[in-house]
Amino acid sequence: METVKFEELQLDDRILRAVTDMGFEEASPIQAKAIPVELEGCDIIGQAQTGTGKTATFAIPILQHLLADRSEENRSETRGNKGRLVKRRAIKALILTPTRELAIQIGENITDYGKYTGIRHAIIFGGVKQGPQTDLLQAGVDILVATPGRLLDLIRQGYVNLSSITHFVLDEADRMLDMGFIADIRRLLPMLPTKRQTLFFSATMPKDIVNLSRSILSNPTRVEVT
């Protein structure tokens, strides 16, 4: 496959600057295949192992979409209303992942790629006190990275509302299955708006994962990297 440079992917200058800061010039194969499709707003079913650059594959397009959405909102809010109070940010993107380690890693990537954007994110997972996590949520975040159990718990307590989600990522779906999280995911799905972009990633595609992908994706583009 021909190499693709990040500067060819029509990224926002703020994101491209962050990518350059990290020393990346060429996109990995999955990034080169998936990022242009995701920037168009299409659903993706991606088969890729950890270590292929998969996190950037979904983090970068989400950041770009949220920047574009925010500039539209700012324009509509400032017309004749310069003194208008800004309401608390609604969560626009949900990234669901099976382990705290992966959640932390994804959060670090969003920090790196989004450092010039002003887009805010929070990471929530179980096994720790929820206070610092709920403080972040109450301050307002654009992107939420979560493990299923803690997410459902904070939804029940009223700290998380998923009604404004425009981007949903299910990462490491096969590990979700192995760890018994599929029932939790099925509980979460009805809480998401039906109109959204869904990005689905799994290293393997057993039958249960294929069936799950069919139930949550709309005319997806398949991207596979071995």
mmCIF file of C-alpha atoms in Angstrom:
data_model
loop_
_atom_site.group_PDB
_atom_site.id
_atom_site.type_symbol
_atom_site.label_atom_id
_atom_site.label_comp_id
_atom_site.label_asym_id
_atom_site.label_seq_id
_atom_site.Cartn_x
_atom_site.Cartn_y
_atom_site.Cartn_z
ATOM 1 C CA MET A 1 0.000 0.000 0.000
ATOM 2 C CA GLU A 2 1.238 3.458 -0.901
ATOM 3 C CA THR A 3 2.249 5.567 2.099
ATOM 4 C CA VAL A 4 0.021 8.474 3.076
ATOM 5 C CA LYS A 5 1.298 11.524 4.921
ATOM 6 C CA PHE A 6 -0.849 13.085 7.652
ATOM 7 C CA GLU A 7 -0.730 16.417 5.818
ATOM 8 C CA GLU A 8 -2.604 14.732 2.930
ATOM 9 C CA LEU A 9 -5.556 13.758 5.167
ATOM 10 C CA GLN A 10 -7.131 17.248 5.245
ATOM 11 C CA LEU A 11 -6.808 17.537 9.002
ATOM 12 C CA ASP A 12 -7.518 20.707 10.961
ATOM 13 C CA ASP A 13 -4.301 22.712 11.422
ATOM 14 C CA ARG A 14 -4.533 22.366 15.216
ATOM 15 C CA ILE A 15 -4.646 18.577 15.007
ATOM 16 C CA LEU A 16 -1.940 18.401 12.343
ATOM 17 C CA ARG A 17 0.300 20.557 14.537
ATOM 18 C CA ALA A 18 -0.132 18.128 17.448
ATOM 19 C CA VAL A 19 0.566 15.122 15.204
ATOM 20 C CA THR A 20 3.736 16.850 13.962
ATOM 21 C CA ASP A 21 4.786 17.579 17.563
ATOM 22 C CA MET A 22 4.628 13.833 18.217
ATOM 23 C CA GLY A 23 7.023 13.189 15.341
ATOM 24 C CA PHE A 24 4.522 11.450 13.055
ATOM 25 C CA GLU A 25 4.651 12.142 9.328
ATOM 26 C CA GLU A 26 3.155 9.049 7.695
ATOM 27 C CA ALA A 27 -0.139 7.464 8.657
ATOM 28 C CA SER A 28 -0.147 3.770 9.542
ATOM 29 C CA PRO A 29 -2.067 1.488 7.126
ATOM 30 C CA ILE A 30 -5.252 1.473 9.213
ATOM 31 C CA GLN A 31 -5.063 5.253 9.726
ATOM 32 C CA ALA A 32 -4.603 5.843 5.989
ATOM 33 C CA LYS A 33 -7.577 3.595 5.169
ATOM 34 C CA ALA A 34 -9.994 4.598 7.920
ATOM 35 C CA ILE A 35 -9.448 8.298 8.713
ATOM 36 C CA PRO A 36 -10.725 9.631 5.337
ATOM 37 C CA VAL A 37 -13.830 7.411 5.594
ATOM 38 C CA GLU A 38 -14.506 8.550 9.165
ATOM 39 C CA LEU A 39 -14.042 12.217 8.269
ATOM 40 C CA GLU A 40 -16.879 11.705 5.764
ATOM 41 C CA GLY A 41 -19.081 10.625 8.686
ATOM 42 C CA CYS A 42 -19.402 6.946 7.710
ATOM 43 C CA ASP A 43 -19.594 4.023 10.129
ATOM 44 C CA ILE A 44 -16.548 1.750 10.290
ATOM 45 C CA ILE A 45 -16.014 -1.865 11.201
ATOM 46 C CA GLY A 46 -12.269 -2.241 11.697
ATOM 47 C CA GLN A 47 -10.281 -5.399 12.269
ATOM 48 C CA ALA A 48 -6.890 -4.495 13.700
ATOM 49 C CA GLN A 49 -4.593 -5.577 16.488
ATOM 50 C CA THR A 50 -3.435 -3.304 19.312
ATOM 51 C CA GLY A 51 -0.258 -1.516 18.236
ATOM 52 C CA THR A 52 -1.392 -0.679 14.680
ATOM 53 C CA GLY A 53 -2.148 2.947 15.498
ATOM 54 C CA LYS A 54 -5.830 2.175 15.955
ATOM 55 C CA THR A 55 -6.475 4.754 18.690
ATOM 56 C CA ALA A 56 -5.492 7.654 16.425
ATOM 57 C CA THR A 57 -7.768 6.151 13.777
ATOM 58 C CA PHE A 58 -10.823 7.099 15.817
ATOM 59 C CA ALA A 59 -9.447 9.881 18.063
ATOM 60 C CA ILE A 60 -8.329 12.198 15.255
ATOM 61 C CA PRO A 61 -11.605 12.181 13.238
ATOM 62 C CA ILE A 62 -13.674 12.651 16.414
ATOM 63 C CA LEU A 63 -11.581 15.673 17.406
ATOM 64 C CA GLN A 64 -11.956 17.099 13.897
ATOM 65 C CA HIS A 65 -15.746 16.598 13.843
ATOM 66 C CA LEU A 66 -16.134 18.181 17.290
ATOM 67 C CA LEU A 67 -14.063 21.191 16.237
ATOM 68 C CA ALA A 68 -16.294 21.674 13.199
ATOM 69 C CA ASP A 69 -19.471 21.228 15.272
ATOM 70 C CA ARG A 70 -18.239 23.683 17.889
ATOM 71 C CA SER A 71 -17.469 26.386 15.338
ATOM 72 C CA GLU A 72 -21.025 25.992 13.964
ATOM 73 C CA GLU A 73 -22.487 26.269 17.475
ATOM 74 C CA ASN A 74 -20.347 29.311 18.269
ATOM 75 C CA ARG A 75 -21.563 31.059 15.130
ATOM 76 C CA SER A 76 -25.202 30.415 15.990
ATOM 77 C CA GLU A 77 -24.744 31.460 19.611
ATOM 78 C CA THR A 78 -22.985 34.739 18.874
ATOM 79 C CA ARG A 79 -25.483 36.164 16.392
ATOM 80 C CA GLY A 80 -26.901 39.117 18.314
ATOM 81 C CA ASN A 81 -26.230 37.370 21.632
ATOM 82 C CA LYS A 82 -22.710 38.371 22.568
ATOM 83 C CA GLY A 83 -23.443 38.334 26.273
ATOM 84 C CA ARG A 84 -25.218 34.994 26.232
ATOM 85 C CA LEU A 85 -24.110 32.470 28.864
ATOM 86 C CA VAL A 86 -22.610 29.267 27.490
ATOM 87 C CA LYS A 87 -24.417 26.190 28.762
ATOM 88 C CA ARG A 88 -22.488 23.248 30.153
ATOM 89 C CA ARG A 89 -20.955 21.008 27.518
ATOM 90 C CA ALA A 90 -22.935 17.921 26.604
ATOM 91 C CA ILE A 91 -20.983 14.715 26.003
ATOM 92 C CA LYS A 92 -20.670 14.344 22.226
ATOM 93 C CA ALA A 93 -18.421 11.290 21.891
ATOM 94 C CA LEU A 94 -18.381 8.042 23.883
ATOM 95 C CA ILE A 95 -15.446 5.645 23.596
ATOM 96 C CA LEU A 96 -16.145 2.321 25.283
ATOM 97 C CA THR A 97 -13.219 0.069 26.103
ATOM 98 C CA PRO A 98 -12.854 -3.100 28.226
ATOM 99 C CA THR A 99 -10.041 -2.203 30.665
ATOM 100 C CA ARG A 100 -8.797 0.739 32.705
ATOM 101 C CA GLU A 101 -5.363 0.385 31.075
ATOM 102 C CA LEU A 102 -6.844 0.846 27.620
ATOM 103 C CA ALA A 103 -9.049 3.703 28.832
ATOM 104 C CA ILE A 104 -5.995 5.513 30.240
ATOM 105 C CA GLN A 105 -4.018 4.907 27.041
ATOM 106 C CA ILE A 106 -6.850 6.284 24.881
ATOM 107 C CA GLY A 107 -7.149 9.296 27.178
ATOM 108 C CA GLU A 108 -3.429 9.999 26.788
ATOM 109 C CA ASN A 109 -3.786 9.858 23.004
ATOM 110 C CA ILE A 110 -6.699 12.304 23.065
ATOM 111 C CA THR A 111 -4.620 14.639 25.248
ATOM 112 C CA ASP A 112 -1.755 14.462 22.740
ATOM 113 C CA TYR A 113 -3.793 14.898 19.540
ATOM 114 C CA GLY A 114 -6.212 17.406 21.019
ATOM 115 C CA LYS A 115 -3.818 19.630 22.949
ATOM 116 C CA TYR A 116 -4.389 22.675 20.720
ATOM 117 C CA THR A 117 -8.146 22.199 20.306
ATOM 118 C CA GLY A 118 -9.631 23.101 23.706
ATOM 119 C CA ILE A 119 -11.727 19.926 23.521
ATOM 120 C CA ARG A 120 -12.139 18.361 26.946
ATOM 121 C CA HIS A 121 -12.344 14.693 27.856
ATOM 122 C CA ALA A 122 -12.751 12.498 30.923
ATOM 123 C CA ILE A 123 -11.786 8.887 31.628
ATOM 124 C CA ILE A 124 -13.986 6.794 33.909
ATOM 125 C CA PHE A 125 -13.336 3.241 35.136
ATOM 126 C CA GLY A 126 -14.052 1.147 38.201
ATOM 127 C CA GLY A 127 -11.795 0.090 41.047
ATOM 128 C CA VAL A 128 -11.107 3.660 42.197
ATOM 129 C CA LYS A 129 -13.133 6.313 44.036
ATOM 130 C CA GLN A 130 -15.573 8.006 41.717
ATOM 131 C CA GLY A 131 -15.247 11.537 43.178
ATOM 132 C CA PRO A 132 -12.496 12.859 40.871
ATOM 133 C CA GLN A 133 -14.306 11.331 37.879
ATOM 134 C CA THR A 134 -17.683 12.851 38.728
ATOM 135 C CA ASP A 135 -16.035 16.245 39.363
ATOM 136 C CA LEU A 136 -14.734 16.200 35.784
ATOM 137 C CA LEU A 137 -18.135 15.169 34.431
ATOM 138 C CA GLN A 138 -19.916 17.937 36.298
ATOM 139 C CA ALA A 139 -17.473 20.501 34.897
ATOM 140 C CA GLY A 140 -18.514 19.375 31.412
ATOM 141 C CA VAL A 141 -16.633 17.253 28.868
ATOM 142 C CA ASP A 142 -16.853 16.718 25.115
ATOM 143 C CA ILE A 143 -15.419 13.174 24.945
ATOM 144 C CA LEU A 144 -15.968 10.405 27.491
ATOM 145 C CA VAL A 145 -13.697 7.344 27.608
ATOM 146 C CA ALA A 146 -15.249 4.641 29.788
ATOM 147 C CA THR A 147 -15.348 1.033 30.852
ATOM 148 C CA PRO A 148 -18.895 -0.408 30.779
ATOM 149 C CA GLY A 149 -19.484 -1.136 34.487
ATOM 150 C CA ARG A 150 -18.488 2.277 35.850
ATOM 151 C CA LEU A 151 -20.330 3.997 32.988
ATOM 152 C CA LEU A 152 -23.615 2.235 33.788
ATOM 153 C CA ASP A 153 -23.116 3.015 37.476
ATOM 154 C CA LEU A 154 -22.643 6.752 36.858
ATOM 155 C CA ILE A 155 -25.587 6.819 34.445
ATOM 156 C CA ARG A 156 -27.781 5.314 37.191
ATOM 157 C CA GLN A 157 -26.559 8.007 39.592
ATOM 158 C CA GLY A 158 -27.400 10.765 37.099
ATOM 159 C CA TYR A 159 -23.829 11.901 36.373
ATOM 160 C CA VAL A 160 -23.827 10.838 32.707
ATOM 161 C CA ASN A 161 -26.388 11.547 29.989
ATOM 162 C CA LEU A 162 -25.838 9.992 26.565
ATOM 163 C CA SER A 163 -28.648 11.770 24.707
ATOM 164 C CA SER A 164 -26.309 14.187 22.877
ATOM 165 C CA ILE A 165 -23.831 11.567 21.609
ATOM 166 C CA THR A 166 -22.877 12.032 17.960
ATOM 167 C CA HIS A 167 -19.904 9.612 17.909
ATOM 168 C CA PHE A 168 -19.761 6.168 19.511
ATOM 169 C CA VAL A 169 -16.638 3.967 19.511
ATOM 170 C CA LEU A 170 -16.655 0.345 20.623
ATOM 171 C CA ASP A 171 -13.002 -0.617 20.996
ATOM 172 C CA GLU A 172 -11.592 -4.132 21.461
ATOM 173 C CA ALA A 173 -15.039 -5.674 20.996
ATOM 174 C CA ASP A 174 -13.737 -9.245 21.151
ATOM 175 C CA ARG A 175 -12.140 -8.579 24.548
ATOM 176 C CA MET A 176 -15.458 -7.097 25.692
ATOM 177 C CA LEU A 177 -17.042 -10.434 24.789
ATOM 178 C CA ASP A 178 -14.332 -12.450 26.570
ATOM 179 C CA MET A 179 -14.695 -10.332 29.724
ATOM 180 C CA GLY A 180 -18.482 -10.685 29.833
ATOM 181 C CA PHE A 181 -19.348 -7.084 28.957
ATOM 182 C CA ILE A 182 -21.669 -7.739 26.013
ATOM 183 C CA ALA A 183 -24.782 -7.628 28.225
ATOM 184 C CA ASP A 184 -23.669 -4.217 29.557
ATOM 185 C CA ILE A 185 -23.157 -2.954 26.005
ATOM 186 C CA ARG A 186 -26.649 -4.092 25.036
ATOM 187 C CA ARG A 187 -28.018 -2.147 28.031
ATOM 188 C CA LEU A 188 -26.172 0.980 26.905
ATOM 189 C CA LEU A 189 -27.174 0.934 23.237
ATOM 190 C CA PRO A 190 -30.804 2.078 23.709
ATOM 191 C CA MET A 191 -29.512 5.127 25.627
ATOM 192 C CA LEU A 192 -27.629 6.376 22.537
ATOM 193 C CA PRO A 193 -29.244 8.492 19.813
ATOM 194 C CA THR A 194 -30.011 6.424 16.710
ATOM 195 C CA LYS A 195 -28.484 9.164 14.553
ATOM 196 C CA ARG A 196 -24.767 8.911 15.283
ATOM 197 C CA GLN A 197 -21.488 7.762 13.786
ATOM 198 C CA THR A 198 -20.394 4.373 15.119
ATOM 199 C CA LEU A 199 -16.837 3.062 14.924
ATOM 200 C CA PHE A 200 -16.417 -0.609 15.810
ATOM 201 C CA PHE A 201 -12.998 -2.206 16.307
ATOM 202 C CA SER A 202 -12.070 -5.795 17.080
ATOM 203 C CA ALA A 203 -8.890 -7.847 16.618
ATOM 204 C CA THR A 204 -10.940 -10.952 15.758
ATOM 205 C CA MET A 205 -14.452 -11.405 14.404
ATOM 206 C CA PRO A 206 -16.190 -14.356 16.106
ATOM 207 C CA LYS A 207 -19.865 -14.886 15.295
ATOM 208 C CA ASP A 208 -21.179 -13.037 18.386
ATOM 209 C CA ILE A 209 -19.073 -9.979 17.494
ATOM 210 C CA VAL A 210 -20.262 -10.018 13.873
ATOM 211 C CA ASN A 211 -23.877 -10.180 15.091
ATOM 212 C CA LEU A 212 -23.285 -7.318 17.534
ATOM 213 C CA SER A 213 -21.687 -5.186 14.809
ATOM 214 C CA ARG A 214 -24.681 -5.743 12.529
ATOM 215 C CA SER A 215 -27.032 -4.548 15.258
ATOM 216 C CA ILE A 216 -25.249 -1.232 15.893
ATOM 217 C CA LEU A 217 -23.681 -0.177 12.567
ATOM 218 C CA SER A 218 -25.335 1.496 9.593
ATOM 219 C CA ASN A 219 -23.909 0.601 6.148
ATOM 220 C CA PRO A 220 -20.359 0.366 7.555
ATOM 221 C CA THR A 221 -17.139 0.470 5.602
ATOM 222 C CA ARG A 222 -14.941 -2.478 6.487
ATOM 223 C CA VAL A 223 -11.282 -1.787 7.167
ATOM 224 C CA GLU A 224 -8.913 -4.670 7.818
ATOM 225 C CA VAL A 225 -5.213 -4.544 8.660
ATOM 226 C CA THR A 226 -3.219 -7.676 9.360
#
